CSV table of C-alpha atoms and ligand atoms in Angstrom, one decimal:
chain,number,residue,atom,x,y,z
A,1,UNK,CA,37.3,16.6,45.5
A,2,UNK,CA,34.8,13.8,44.8
A,3,UNK,CA,35.8,10.2,44.7
A,4,UNK,CA,35.8,8.6,41.3
A,5,UNK,CA,34.0,5.3,40.8
A,6,UNK,CA,37.4,3.7,40.0
A,7,UNK,CA,39.2,5.3,43.0
A,8,UNK,CA,39.8,1.8,44.6
A,9,UNK,CA,42.4,1.1,42.0
A,10,UNK,CA,44.2,4.5,42.2
A,11,UNK,CA,46.8,5.9,44.6
A,12,UNK,CA,46.4,9.6,43.8
A,13,UNK,CA,43.6,11.9,42.9
A,14,UNK,CA,42.9,13.0,39.4
A,15,UNK,CA,44.8,16.0,38.1
A,16,UNK,CA,42.6,19.0,38.0
A,17,UNK,CA,43.6,20.0,34.5
A,18,UNK,CA,43.1,16.5,33.2
A,19,UNK,CA,39.7,16.3,34.9
A,20,UNK,CA,38.6,19.4,33.0
A,21,UNK,CA,40.2,18.1,29.8
A,22,UNK,CA,38.4,14.8,29.9
A,23,UNK,CA,34.9,15.9,30.8
A,24,UNK,CA,32.1,15.6,28.4
A,25,UNK,CA,29.1,16.6,30.4
A,26,UNK,CA,29.3,20.1,29.1
A,27,UNK,CA,28.0,18.7,25.9
A,28,UNK,CA,26.6,15.2,26.5
A,29,UNK,CA,24.1,16.6,29.0
A,30,UNK,CA,21.9,16.8,25.9
A,31,UNK,CA,21.5,13.0,26.2
A,32,UNK,CA,20.2,13.2,29.7
A,33,UNK,CA,16.5,12.4,28.9
A,34,UNK,CA,17.6,9.3,27.0
A,35,UNK,CA,19.9,8.3,29.8
A,36,UNK,CA,17.0,8.4,32.2
A,37,UNK,CA,14.7,6.6,29.8
A,38,UNK,CA,17.2,3.8,29.2
A,39,UNK,CA,18.1,3.5,32.9
A,40,UNK,CA,14.5,3.1,33.9
A,41,UNK,CA,14.1,0.2,31.4
A,42,UNK,CA,17.4,-1.3,32.4
A,43,UNK,CA,16.4,-1.2,36.1
A,44,UNK,CA,13.2,-3.0,35.3
A,45,UNK,CA,15.3,-5.7,33.4
A,46,UNK,CA,17.5,-6.1,36.5
A,47,UNK,CA,14.4,-6.5,38.6
A,48,UNK,CA,13.0,-9.2,36.2
A,49,UNK,CA,16.4,-10.9,36.3
A,50,UNK,CA,16.2,-11.0,40.1
A,51,UNK,CA,19.0,-8.6,40.8
A,52,UNK,CA,16.9,-5.8,42.2
A,53,UNK,CA,14.0,-6.4,44.6
A,54,UNK,CA,10.7,-4.8,43.9
A,55,UNK,CA,11.5,-2.3,46.6
A,56,UNK,CA,14.9,-1.4,45.2
A,57,UNK,CA,13.5,-1.0,41.7
A,58,UNK,CA,10.7,1.3,42.9
A,59,UNK,CA,13.2,3.4,44.8
A,60,UNK,CA,15.4,3.7,41.7
A,61,UNK,CA,12.4,4.5,39.6
A,62,UNK,CA,11.3,7.2,42.0
A,63,UNK,CA,14.7,8.7,42.1
A,64,UNK,CA,15.2,8.7,38.4
A,65,UNK,CA,11.8,10.3,37.9
A,66,UNK,CA,12.7,13.1,40.3
A,67,UNK,CA,15.9,13.7,38.4
A,68,UNK,CA,14.0,13.7,35.2
A,69,UNK,CA,11.8,16.4,36.5
A,70,UNK,CA,14.7,18.5,37.7
A,71,UNK,CA,16.4,18.2,34.3
A,72,UNK,CA,13.3,19.2,32.5
A,73,UNK,CA,12.8,22.2,34.7
A,74,UNK,CA,16.4,23.2,34.3
A,75,UNK,CA,17.1,22.8,38.0
A,76,UNK,CA,19.5,19.9,37.7
A,77,UNK,CA,23.1,20.9,38.1
A,78,UNK,CA,25.5,19.0,35.9
A,79,UNK,CA,29.0,19.0,37.3
A,80,UNK,CA,32.3,18.5,35.4
A,81,UNK,CA,33.6,16.7,38.4
A,82,UNK,CA,31.4,13.8,37.5
A,83,UNK,CA,32.7,13.7,34.0
A,84,UNK,CA,29.8,12.8,31.9
A,85,UNK,CA,26.0,12.6,31.8
A,86,UNK,CA,26.0,9.0,33.0
A,87,UNK,CA,28.0,9.6,36.1
A,88,UNK,CA,26.2,12.9,36.9
A,89,UNK,CA,22.9,11.1,36.9
A,90,UNK,CA,24.2,8.2,38.9
A,91,UNK,CA,25.7,10.6,41.5
A,92,UNK,CA,22.4,12.4,41.7
A,93,UNK,CA,20.5,9.2,42.2
A,94,UNK,CA,22.9,8.2,45.0
A,95,UNK,CA,22.3,11.6,46.7
A,96,UNK,CA,18.5,10.9,46.5
A,97,UNK,CA,18.2,7.2,47.4
A,98,UNK,CA,21.6,6.2,48.8
A,99,UNK,CA,23.5,3.0,48.2
A,100,UNK,CA,20.7,1.3,46.2
A,101,UNK,CA,21.6,3.7,43.4
A,102,UNK,CA,24.9,1.9,42.9
A,103,UNK,CA,23.0,-1.3,42.1
A,104,UNK,CA,21.7,0.2,38.8
A,105,UNK,CA,25.2,-0.2,37.3
A,106,UNK,CA,25.1,-4.0,37.7
A,107,UNK,CA,26.3,-5.6,34.5
A,108,UNK,CA,26.1,-2.2,32.7
A,109,UNK,CA,28.9,-0.1,31.2
A,110,UNK,CA,29.0,3.5,30.1
A,111,UNK,CA,30.3,2.1,26.8
A,112,UNK,CA,26.9,0.7,26.0
A,113,UNK,CA,25.0,3.5,27.7
A,114,UNK,CA,26.5,6.2,25.5
A,115,UNK,CA,25.6,4.4,22.3
A,116,UNK,CA,22.2,3.6,23.6
A,117,UNK,CA,21.5,7.2,24.5
A,118,UNK,CA,23.0,8.4,21.2
A,119,UNK,CA,20.9,6.1,19.2
A,120,UNK,CA,17.7,7.1,21.0
A,121,UNK,CA,18.6,10.7,20.7
A,122,UNK,CA,19.2,10.4,16.9
A,123,UNK,CA,15.9,8.5,16.5
A,124,UNK,CA,14.1,11.6,17.8
A,125,UNK,CA,16.2,13.9,15.8
A,126,UNK,CA,15.4,11.9,12.6
A,127,UNK,CA,11.7,12.3,13.3
A,128,UNK,CA,12.2,16.1,13.6
A,129,UNK,CA,14.3,16.2,10.5
A,130,UNK,CA,11.8,14.4,8.5
A,131,UNK,CA,9.1,16.8,9.6
A,132,UNK,CA,11.2,19.8,8.7
A,133,UNK,CA,12.1,18.4,5.3
A,134,UNK,CA,8.5,17.7,4.5
A,135,UNK,CA,7.5,21.3,5.2
A,136,UNK,CA,10.3,22.5,3.1
A,137,UNK,CA,9.1,20.2,0.3
A,138,UNK,CA,5.6,21.6,0.7
A,139,UNK,CA,7.0,25.2,0.4
A,140,UNK,CA,8.6,24.3,-2.9
A,141,UNK,CA,5.4,22.8,-4.2
A,142,UNK,CA,3.4,25.8,-3.2
A,143,UNK,CA,5.8,28.2,-4.9
A,144,UNK,CA,5.9,26.1,-8.0
A,145,UNK,CA,2.1,26.3,-8.1
A,146,UNK,CA,2.0,30.0,-7.4
A,147,UNK,CA,4.2,30.8,-10.4
A,148,UNK,CA,3.0,28.0,-12.6
A,149,UNK,CA,3.3,29.1,-16.2
A,150,UNK,CA,6.2,31.6,-15.7
A,151,UNK,CA,9.0,30.9,-18.1
A,152,UNK,CA,12.6,31.6,-17.2
A,153,UNK,CA,15.8,31.0,-19.1
A,154,UNK,CA,17.3,27.7,-18.1
A,155,UNK,CA,21.1,27.6,-17.6
A,156,UNK,CA,23.9,25.3,-18.2
A,157,UNK,CA,27.4,26.6,-17.4
A,158,UNK,CA,25.4,29.6,-16.1
A,159,UNK,CA,24.9,30.5,-19.7
A,160,UNK,CA,21.4,30.8,-21.3
A,161,UNK,CA,20.5,27.4,-22.6
A,162,UNK,CA,16.8,26.7,-23.2
A,163,UNK,CA,13.6,28.0,-21.8
A,164,UNK,CA,12.1,26.3,-18.7
A,165,UNK,CA,9.1,26.7,-16.5
A,166,UNK,CA,10.2,28.2,-13.2
A,167,UNK,CA,8.0,25.5,-11.5
A,168,UNK,CA,10.0,22.8,-13.2
A,169,UNK,CA,13.3,24.4,-12.2
A,170,UNK,CA,12.3,24.8,-8.5
A,171,UNK,CA,10.8,21.3,-8.4
A,172,UNK,CA,14.2,19.9,-9.2
A,173,UNK,CA,15.0,20.7,-5.6
A,174,UNK,CA,11.8,18.8,-4.4
A,175,UNK,CA,13.1,15.7,-6.2
A,176,UNK,CA,16.5,16.0,-4.6
A,177,UNK,CA,15.1,16.4,-1.2
A,178,UNK,CA,12.6,13.6,-1.7
A,179,UNK,CA,15.5,11.2,-2.0
A,180,UNK,CA,17.1,12.5,1.2
A,181,UNK,CA,13.9,11.7,3.0
A,182,UNK,CA,14.1,8.2,1.6
A,183,UNK,CA,17.7,8.0,2.7
A,184,UNK,CA,16.8,8.9,6.2
A,185,UNK,CA,14.1,6.2,6.3
A,186,UNK,CA,16.5,3.6,5.1
A,187,UNK,CA,19.1,4.8,7.6
A,188,UNK,CA,16.6,4.4,10.4
A,189,UNK,CA,16.7,0.7,9.9
A,190,UNK,CA,20.3,0.6,10.9
A,191,UNK,CA,19.9,3.2,13.6
A,192,UNK,CA,17.1,1.6,15.5
A,193,UNK,CA,19.0,-1.3,17.0
A,194,UNK,CA,19.5,-1.7,20.7
A,195,UNK,CA,23.0,-2.1,22.1
A,196,UNK,CA,21.8,-2.5,25.7
A,197,UNK,CA,23.1,-5.8,27.1
A,198,UNK,CA,26.5,-5.4,25.5
A,199,UNK,CA,28.0,-4.1,28.7
A,200,UNK,CA,31.7,-3.0,28.3
A,201,UNK,CA,32.1,-5.0,25.1
A,202,UNK,CA,31.8,-8.7,25.9
A,203,UNK,CA,28.1,-8.8,26.8
A,204,UNK,CA,26.2,-8.6,30.1
A,205,UNK,CA,27.0,-11.2,32.7
A,206,UNK,CA,23.5,-11.2,34.1
A,207,UNK,CA,20.5,-12.7,32.5
A,208,UNK,CA,18.6,-9.6,31.3
A,209,UNK,CA,16.0,-9.8,28.6
A,210,UNK,CA,17.6,-7.8,25.7
A,211,UNK,CA,14.6,-8.1,23.4
A,212,UNK,CA,12.2,-6.8,26.0
A,213,UNK,CA,14.5,-3.9,26.8
A,214,UNK,CA,14.8,-3.0,23.1
A,215,UNK,CA,11.1,-3.1,22.5
A,216,UNK,CA,10.3,-0.9,25.5
A,217,UNK,CA,12.8,1.7,24.2
A,218,UNK,CA,11.3,1.8,20.7
A,219,UNK,CA,14.2,0.0,19.0
A,220,UNK,CA,13.3,-2.3,16.1
A,221,UNK,CA,16.1,-4.8,16.5
A,222,UNK,CA,19.2,-5.7,18.5
A,223,UNK,CA,22.9,-5.5,17.9
A,224,UNK,CA,24.2,-9.0,17.3
A,225,UNK,CA,27.7,-8.5,18.4
A,226,UNK,CA,28.6,-6.8,21.6
A,227,UNK,CA,32.1,-5.6,20.4
A,228,UNK,CA,30.5,-4.1,17.4
A,229,UNK,CA,27.8,-2.5,19.5
A,230,UNK,CA,30.1,-0.4,21.6
A,231,UNK,CA,32.8,0.3,18.9
A,232,UNK,CA,30.8,1.3,15.8
A,233,UNK,CA,30.0,4.8,15.0
A,234,UNK,CA,28.8,4.1,11.5
A,235,UNK,CA,25.4,5.2,12.5
A,236,UNK,CA,26.7,8.6,13.3
A,237,UNK,CA,28.8,9.0,10.2
A,238,UNK,CA,25.9,7.8,7.9
A,239,UNK,CA,23.6,10.4,9.3
A,240,UNK,CA,26.2,13.1,8.9
A,241,UNK,CA,26.7,12.0,5.3
A,242,UNK,CA,22.9,12.4,4.7
A,243,UNK,CA,23.0,15.8,6.4
A,244,UNK,CA,25.9,16.9,4.2
A,245,UNK,CA,23.9,15.8,1.1
A,246,UNK,CA,20.9,17.8,2.3
A,247,UNK,CA,23.1,20.8,3.0
A,248,UNK,CA,24.8,20.6,-0.4
A,249,UNK,CA,21.5,20.8,-2.1
A,250,UNK,CA,20.4,23.7,0.1
A,251,UNK,CA,23.6,25.5,-0.7
A,252,UNK,CA,23.0,25.1,-4.5
A,253,UNK,CA,19.5,26.6,-4.0
A,254,UNK,CA,20.9,29.3,-1.8
A,255,UNK,CA,23.4,30.2,-4.5
A,256,UNK,CA,20.7,30.4,-7.1
A,257,UNK,CA,18.6,32.7,-4.9
A,258,UNK,CA,21.7,34.9,-4.4
A,259,UNK,CA,22.4,35.1,-8.1
A,260,UNK,CA,18.8,35.7,-9.0
A,261,UNK,CA,18.6,38.6,-6.6
A,262,UNK,CA,21.5,40.4,-8.1
A,263,UNK,CA,20.9,43.6,-10.2
A,264,UNK,CA,22.3,41.7,-13.2
A,265,UNK,CA,19.6,39.1,-13.0
A,266,UNK,CA,16.8,40.7,-11.0
A,267,UNK,CA,14.7,37.5,-11.3
A,268,UNK,CA,13.5,37.5,-7.7
A,269,UNK,CA,13.1,39.5,-4.6
A,270,UNK,CA,13.4,38.1,-1.1
A,271,UNK,CA,11.4,39.6,1.8
A,272,UNK,CA,13.2,42.5,3.7
A,273,UNK,CA,12.7,40.5,6.9
A,274,UNK,CA,15.3,37.9,5.7
A,275,UNK,CA,17.8,40.4,4.3
A,276,UNK,CA,20.2,42.8,5.9
A,277,UNK,CA,21.5,46.3,5.0
A,278,UNK,CA,24.9,47.8,5.1
A,279,UNK,CA,26.3,49.9,7.8
A,280,UNK,CA,27.8,52.3,5.3
A,281,UNK,CA,26.0,51.9,1.9
A,282,UNK,CA,22.4,53.1,2.5
A,283,UNK,CA,21.0,51.5,-0.7
A,284,UNK,CA,22.0,47.9,0.1
A,285,UNK,CA,19.8,44.9,0.6
A,286,UNK,CA,21.8,41.8,1.0
A,287,UNK,CA,20.5,38.1,1.0
A,288,UNK,CA,22.5,37.2,4.1
A,289,UNK,CA,20.0,34.4,5.0
A,290,UNK,CA,20.8,32.5,1.9
A,291,UNK,CA,24.5,33.2,2.2
A,292,UNK,CA,24.6,31.8,5.7
A,293,UNK,CA,22.9,28.6,4.6
A,294,UNK,CA,25.6,28.4,1.9
A,295,UNK,CA,28.2,29.0,4.5
A,296,UNK,CA,26.9,26.5,7.0
A,297,UNK,CA,27.5,23.7,4.5
A,298,UNK,CA,31.2,24.0,5.2
A,299,UNK,CA,30.6,23.4,8.9
A,300,UNK,CA,28.3,20.3,8.3
A,301,UNK,CA,30.7,18.8,5.8
A,302,UNK,CA,33.5,19.5,8.2
A,303,UNK,CA,31.7,17.7,11.0
A,304,UNK,CA,31.3,14.7,8.7
A,305,UNK,CA,35.0,14.7,8.0
A,306,UNK,CA,35.8,15.1,11.7
A,307,UNK,CA,34.0,11.9,12.4
A,308,UNK,CA,35.6,10.0,9.6
A,309,UNK,CA,39.0,10.9,10.9
A,310,UNK,CA,38.0,10.1,14.4
A,311,UNK,CA,37.2,6.5,13.5
A,312,UNK,CA,40.2,5.9,11.1
A,313,UNK,CA,42.6,3.4,12.6
A,314,UNK,CA,40.7,3.2,15.9
A,315,UNK,CA,41.1,-0.3,17.3
A,316,UNK,CA,38.1,-2.1,18.7
A,317,UNK,CA,36.4,-1.9,21.1
A,318,UNK,CA,35.6,1.3,23.1
A,319,UNK,CA,38.3,4.0,23.1
A,320,UNK,CA,37.9,7.3,24.8
A,321,UNK,CA,38.4,9.0,21.4
A,322,UNK,CA,34.8,8.1,20.8
A,323,UNK,CA,33.6,10.7,23.3
A,324,UNK,CA,34.6,13.3,20.6
A,325,UNK,CA,31.8,12.1,18.3
A,326,UNK,CA,29.1,14.1,20.0
A,327,UNK,CA,30.0,17.7,19.4
A,328,UNK,CA,30.1,17.3,15.6
A,329,UNK,CA,26.8,15.4,15.5
A,330,UNK,CA,25.1,18.0,17.7
A,331,UNK,CA,26.5,20.9,15.7
A,332,UNK,CA,25.7,19.3,12.3
A,333,UNK,CA,22.1,18.6,13.4
A,334,UNK,CA,21.6,22.1,14.7
A,335,UNK,CA,23.0,23.7,11.6
A,336,UNK,CA,21.1,21.5,9.2
A,337,UNK,CA,17.7,21.8,10.9
A,338,UNK,CA,18.1,25.6,11.0
A,339,UNK,CA,19.2,25.7,7.4
A,340,UNK,CA,16.2,23.7,6.2
A,341,UNK,CA,13.9,26.0,8.1
A,342,UNK,CA,15.6,29.1,6.8
A,343,UNK,CA,15.4,27.9,3.2
A,344,UNK,CA,11.7,27.0,3.6
A,345,UNK,CA,11.0,30.5,4.8
A,346,UNK,CA,12.9,32.0,1.9
A,347,UNK,CA,11.1,29.9,-0.6
A,348,UNK,CA,7.8,30.9,1.0
A,349,UNK,CA,8.7,34.6,0.8
A,350,UNK,CA,10.3,34.6,-2.6
A,351,UNK,CA,8.7,36.8,-5.3
A,352,UNK,CA,9.3,36.4,-9.0
A,353,UNK,CA,9.9,39.6,-10.9
A,354,UNK,CA,8.2,38.6,-14.1
A,355,UNK,CA,8.8,41.9,-15.8
A,356,UNK,CA,12.5,41.6,-15.3
A,357,UNK,CA,12.6,38.0,-16.5
A,358,UNK,CA,10.9,38.6,-19.8
A,359,UNK,CA,13.6,40.6,-21.5
A,360,UNK,CA,16.1,37.9,-20.6
A,361,UNK,CA,14.1,35.4,-22.6
A,362,UNK,CA,15.1,37.3,-25.7
A,363,UNK,CA,18.7,36.9,-25.0
A,364,UNK,CA,21.1,34.0,-25.6
A,365,UNK,CA,19.3,32.3,-28.4
A,366,UNK,CA,17.3,30.0,-26.2
A,367,UNK,CA,15.5,28.5,-29.1
A,368,UNK,CA,18.5,27.5,-31.2
A,369,UNK,CA,17.9,23.8,-30.4
A,370,UNK,CA,14.5,24.2,-32.0
A,371,UNK,CA,16.0,25.4,-35.2
A,372,UNK,CA,18.4,22.5,-35.3
A,373,UNK,CA,15.5,20.1,-34.5
A,374,UNK,CA,13.5,21.7,-37.3
A,375,UNK,CA,16.3,21.0,-39.8
A,376,UNK,CA,16.3,17.4,-38.6
A,377,UNK,CA,12.6,17.1,-39.5
A,378,UNK,CA,13.6,18.2,-43.0
A,379,UNK,CA,16.0,15.2,-43.2
A,380,UNK,CA,19.3,16.8,-42.2
A,381,UNK,CA,21.4,14.7,-39.8
A,382,UNK,CA,21.5,16.3,-36.4
A,383,UNK,CA,25.3,17.0,-36.3
A,384,UNK,CA,25.0,18.9,-39.5
A,385,UNK,CA,21.8,20.7,-38.4
A,386,UNK,CA,23.7,21.7,-35.2
A,387,UNK,CA,26.5,23.1,-37.3
A,388,UNK,CA,24.2,25.1,-39.6
A,389,UNK,CA,22.3,26.5,-36.7
A,390,UNK,CA,25.6,27.5,-35.1
A,391,UNK,CA,26.4,29.5,-38.2
A,392,UNK,CA,23.0,31.1,-38.2
A,393,UNK,CA,23.4,32.2,-34.6
A,394,UNK,CA,26.8,33.8,-35.4
A,395,UNK,CA,25.1,35.6,-38.3
A,396,UNK,CA,22.1,36.8,-36.2
A,397,UNK,CA,24.4,37.9,-33.4
A,398,UNK,CA,26.3,40.1,-35.9
A,399,UNK,CA,23.1,41.6,-37.1
A,400,UNK,CA,21.9,42.1,-33.6
A,401,UNK,CA,18.8,40.1,-34.2
A,402,UNK,CA,17.0,37.2,-32.5
A,403,UNK,CA,16.4,34.0,-34.6
A,404,UNK,CA,12.8,34.7,-35.2
A,405,UNK,CA,13.7,38.2,-36.4
A,406,UNK,CA,15.7,36.8,-39.4
A,407,UNK,CA,14.0,36.9,-42.8
A,408,UNK,CA,13.3,33.7,-44.7
A,409,UNK,CA,15.9,34.8,-47.4
A,410,UNK,CA,18.5,35.1,-44.6
A,411,UNK,CA,17.7,31.6,-43.3
A,412,UNK,CA,17.9,30.2,-46.8
A,413,UNK,CA,21.5,31.5,-47.3
A,414,UNK,CA,22.4,28.8,-44.7
A,415,UNK,CA,20.0,26.0,-45.7
A,416,UNK,CA,17.6,25.6,-48.7
A,417,UNK,CA,15.3,23.4,-46.7
A,418,UNK,CA,14.2,26.1,-44.4
A,419,UNK,CA,10.7,27.3,-45.3
A,420,UNK,CA,8.1,29.7,-43.8
A,421,UNK,CA,7.0,27.1,-41.2
A,422,UNK,CA,10.2,27.8,-39.3
A,423,UNK,CA,8.6,30.7,-37.6
A,424,UNK,CA,6.1,28.4,-35.9
A,425,UNK,CA,9.0,26.5,-34.6
A,426,UNK,CA,10.8,29.5,-33.2
A,427,UNK,CA,8.3,30.3,-30.5
A,428,UNK,CA,8.4,29.6,-26.8
A,429,UNK,CA,4.9,28.0,-27.0
A,430,UNK,CA,6.2,25.5,-29.6
A,431,UNK,CA,9.3,24.8,-27.4
A,432,UNK,CA,7.0,23.8,-24.5
A,433,UNK,CA,4.6,21.8,-26.6
A,434,UNK,CA,7.6,19.7,-27.7
A,435,UNK,CA,8.6,19.0,-24.1
A,436,UNK,CA,5.5,17.1,-22.9
A,437,UNK,CA,7.7,14.1,-22.1
A,438,UNK,CA,7.6,12.5,-18.7
A,439,UNK,CA,9.9,14.5,-16.5
A,440,UNK,CA,10.2,17.3,-19.1
A,441,UNK,CA,9.3,21.0,-18.8
A,442,UNK,CA,6.1,20.9,-20.9
A,443,UNK,CA,3.2,22.6,-19.2
A,444,UNK,CA,1.1,19.5,-18.8
A,445,UNK,CA,4.1,17.4,-17.7
A,446,UNK,CA,4.9,19.8,-15.0
A,447,UNK,CA,1.3,20.2,-13.9
A,448,UNK,CA,1.0,16.4,-13.7
A,449,UNK,CA,4.1,16.1,-11.5
A,450,UNK,CA,2.9,18.9,-9.3
A,451,UNK,CA,-0.4,17.1,-8.7
A,452,UNK,CA,1.4,13.9,-8.1
A,453,UNK,CA,3.8,15.5,-5.6
A,454,UNK,CA,1.0,17.0,-3.6
A,455,UNK,CA,-0.5,13.6,-3.0
A,456,UNK,CA,2.9,12.0,-2.6
A,457,UNK,CA,4.0,14.3,0.1
A,458,UNK,CA,1.1,13.2,2.3
A,459,UNK,CA,2.2,9.6,2.0
A,460,UNK,CA,5.9,10.3,2.5
B,1,LIG,N1,31.7,10.0,28.1
B,1,LIG,C1,32.0,8.8,27.4
B,1,LIG,C2,31.7,8.9,25.9
B,1,LIG,O1,31.1,9.8,25.6
B,1,LIG,C3,31.2,7.6,28.0
B,1,LIG,C4,31.8,6.3,27.9
B,1,LIG,C5,33.0,6.3,28.8
B,1,LIG,N2,33.5,5.0,28.9
B,1,LIG,C6,34.7,4.8,29.5
B,1,LIG,N3,35.1,3.6,29.6
B,1,LIG,N4,35.5,5.8,29.8
B,1,LIG,O2,32.2,8.2,25.1
């Protein structure tokens, strides 16, 4: 059994079961590249503070670089005996360069190391996330352009409501996701602050240059309270909240794709390569890819909740509970990144079945609002116009006709003000002409927003 760094204080060896119970290296080894990076910068700060000689610093640097290479090539062996990523690397350094390795921990605590590593790791993850989100947004724009002009029934309560351009409907997701990108940007302001120099929680007892360390590591600012620095996990919870929001929107889109691919709708087809069959029913083609995205939301939202509960009632400063923050973050990031990619692929491969959509436009009295609006232009107050239109819809339904199939005499039974010009109103073309408002589904409005979005995405 290896000696623990704290063995001086202890009269018996650690219990084997507890050793295994308490280790974190099985998951926090993911932080190894950041541990090395931060250690290199910290060692330099110790040198500049006169704690390490040039020779010692160079030795530590050389050792850490070797370890870095071993980790990259997969040769490095992480051992549970050394508990976490920090002590595994320290132990490896000792094996390479001897006692000098132990000087690296001067004034430093794992409590600050772990938050430093985690922040650096999340900074890289954010970069990757933003890239993925952008390609997803581009996929939406391309699909909206490809099917520009295709009209689908729009829904409220999953009931036919009013016509809408498919491009407009799908671009709603672009707008949602755009805000998540903004959220991530804003979040990065609070993420990119360096805790190094906080030590266990009271601040480092040696005169190291915190500002210089932060700058070298790519942080934008410093934590201004060492207790806060090692205790807070708000930066993890906030990210998971954003991930949950992203996933919620993806799950709504996934749900729509699933519904649209049913025999009942038949609006879309998804490529075979993203679907699965059944082991018993030979005819089946199932949209499992979208279903899995919908399913993974549960996991990401669960991860968020796990973290919220982890922090609740936790006294300051560092407590070992905090070690449990990493698995949910890693898992949530993995699932969210994969889901964004999956949805981008689905959107790229999606095909609209225009022929199947057309008959749906005749159902559900999509133009009833136009009839009510027409009555308004003839001086009837909207509430009354709404009522009259409702009665006409019931009548038409009984007759098995669409609104535009009703005769003028039939209309007149409900309202004298209705004239021949009603038929111009009851067309899909007219509906869209009347929706050229900023943010509306008019052809020009949608085109304009698409053009804007294409430029905007390059700037984002
Ligand atoms: N493995 C620990 C974690 O992830 C590192 C910090 C340990 N600090 C301590 N005082 N035991 O939180």
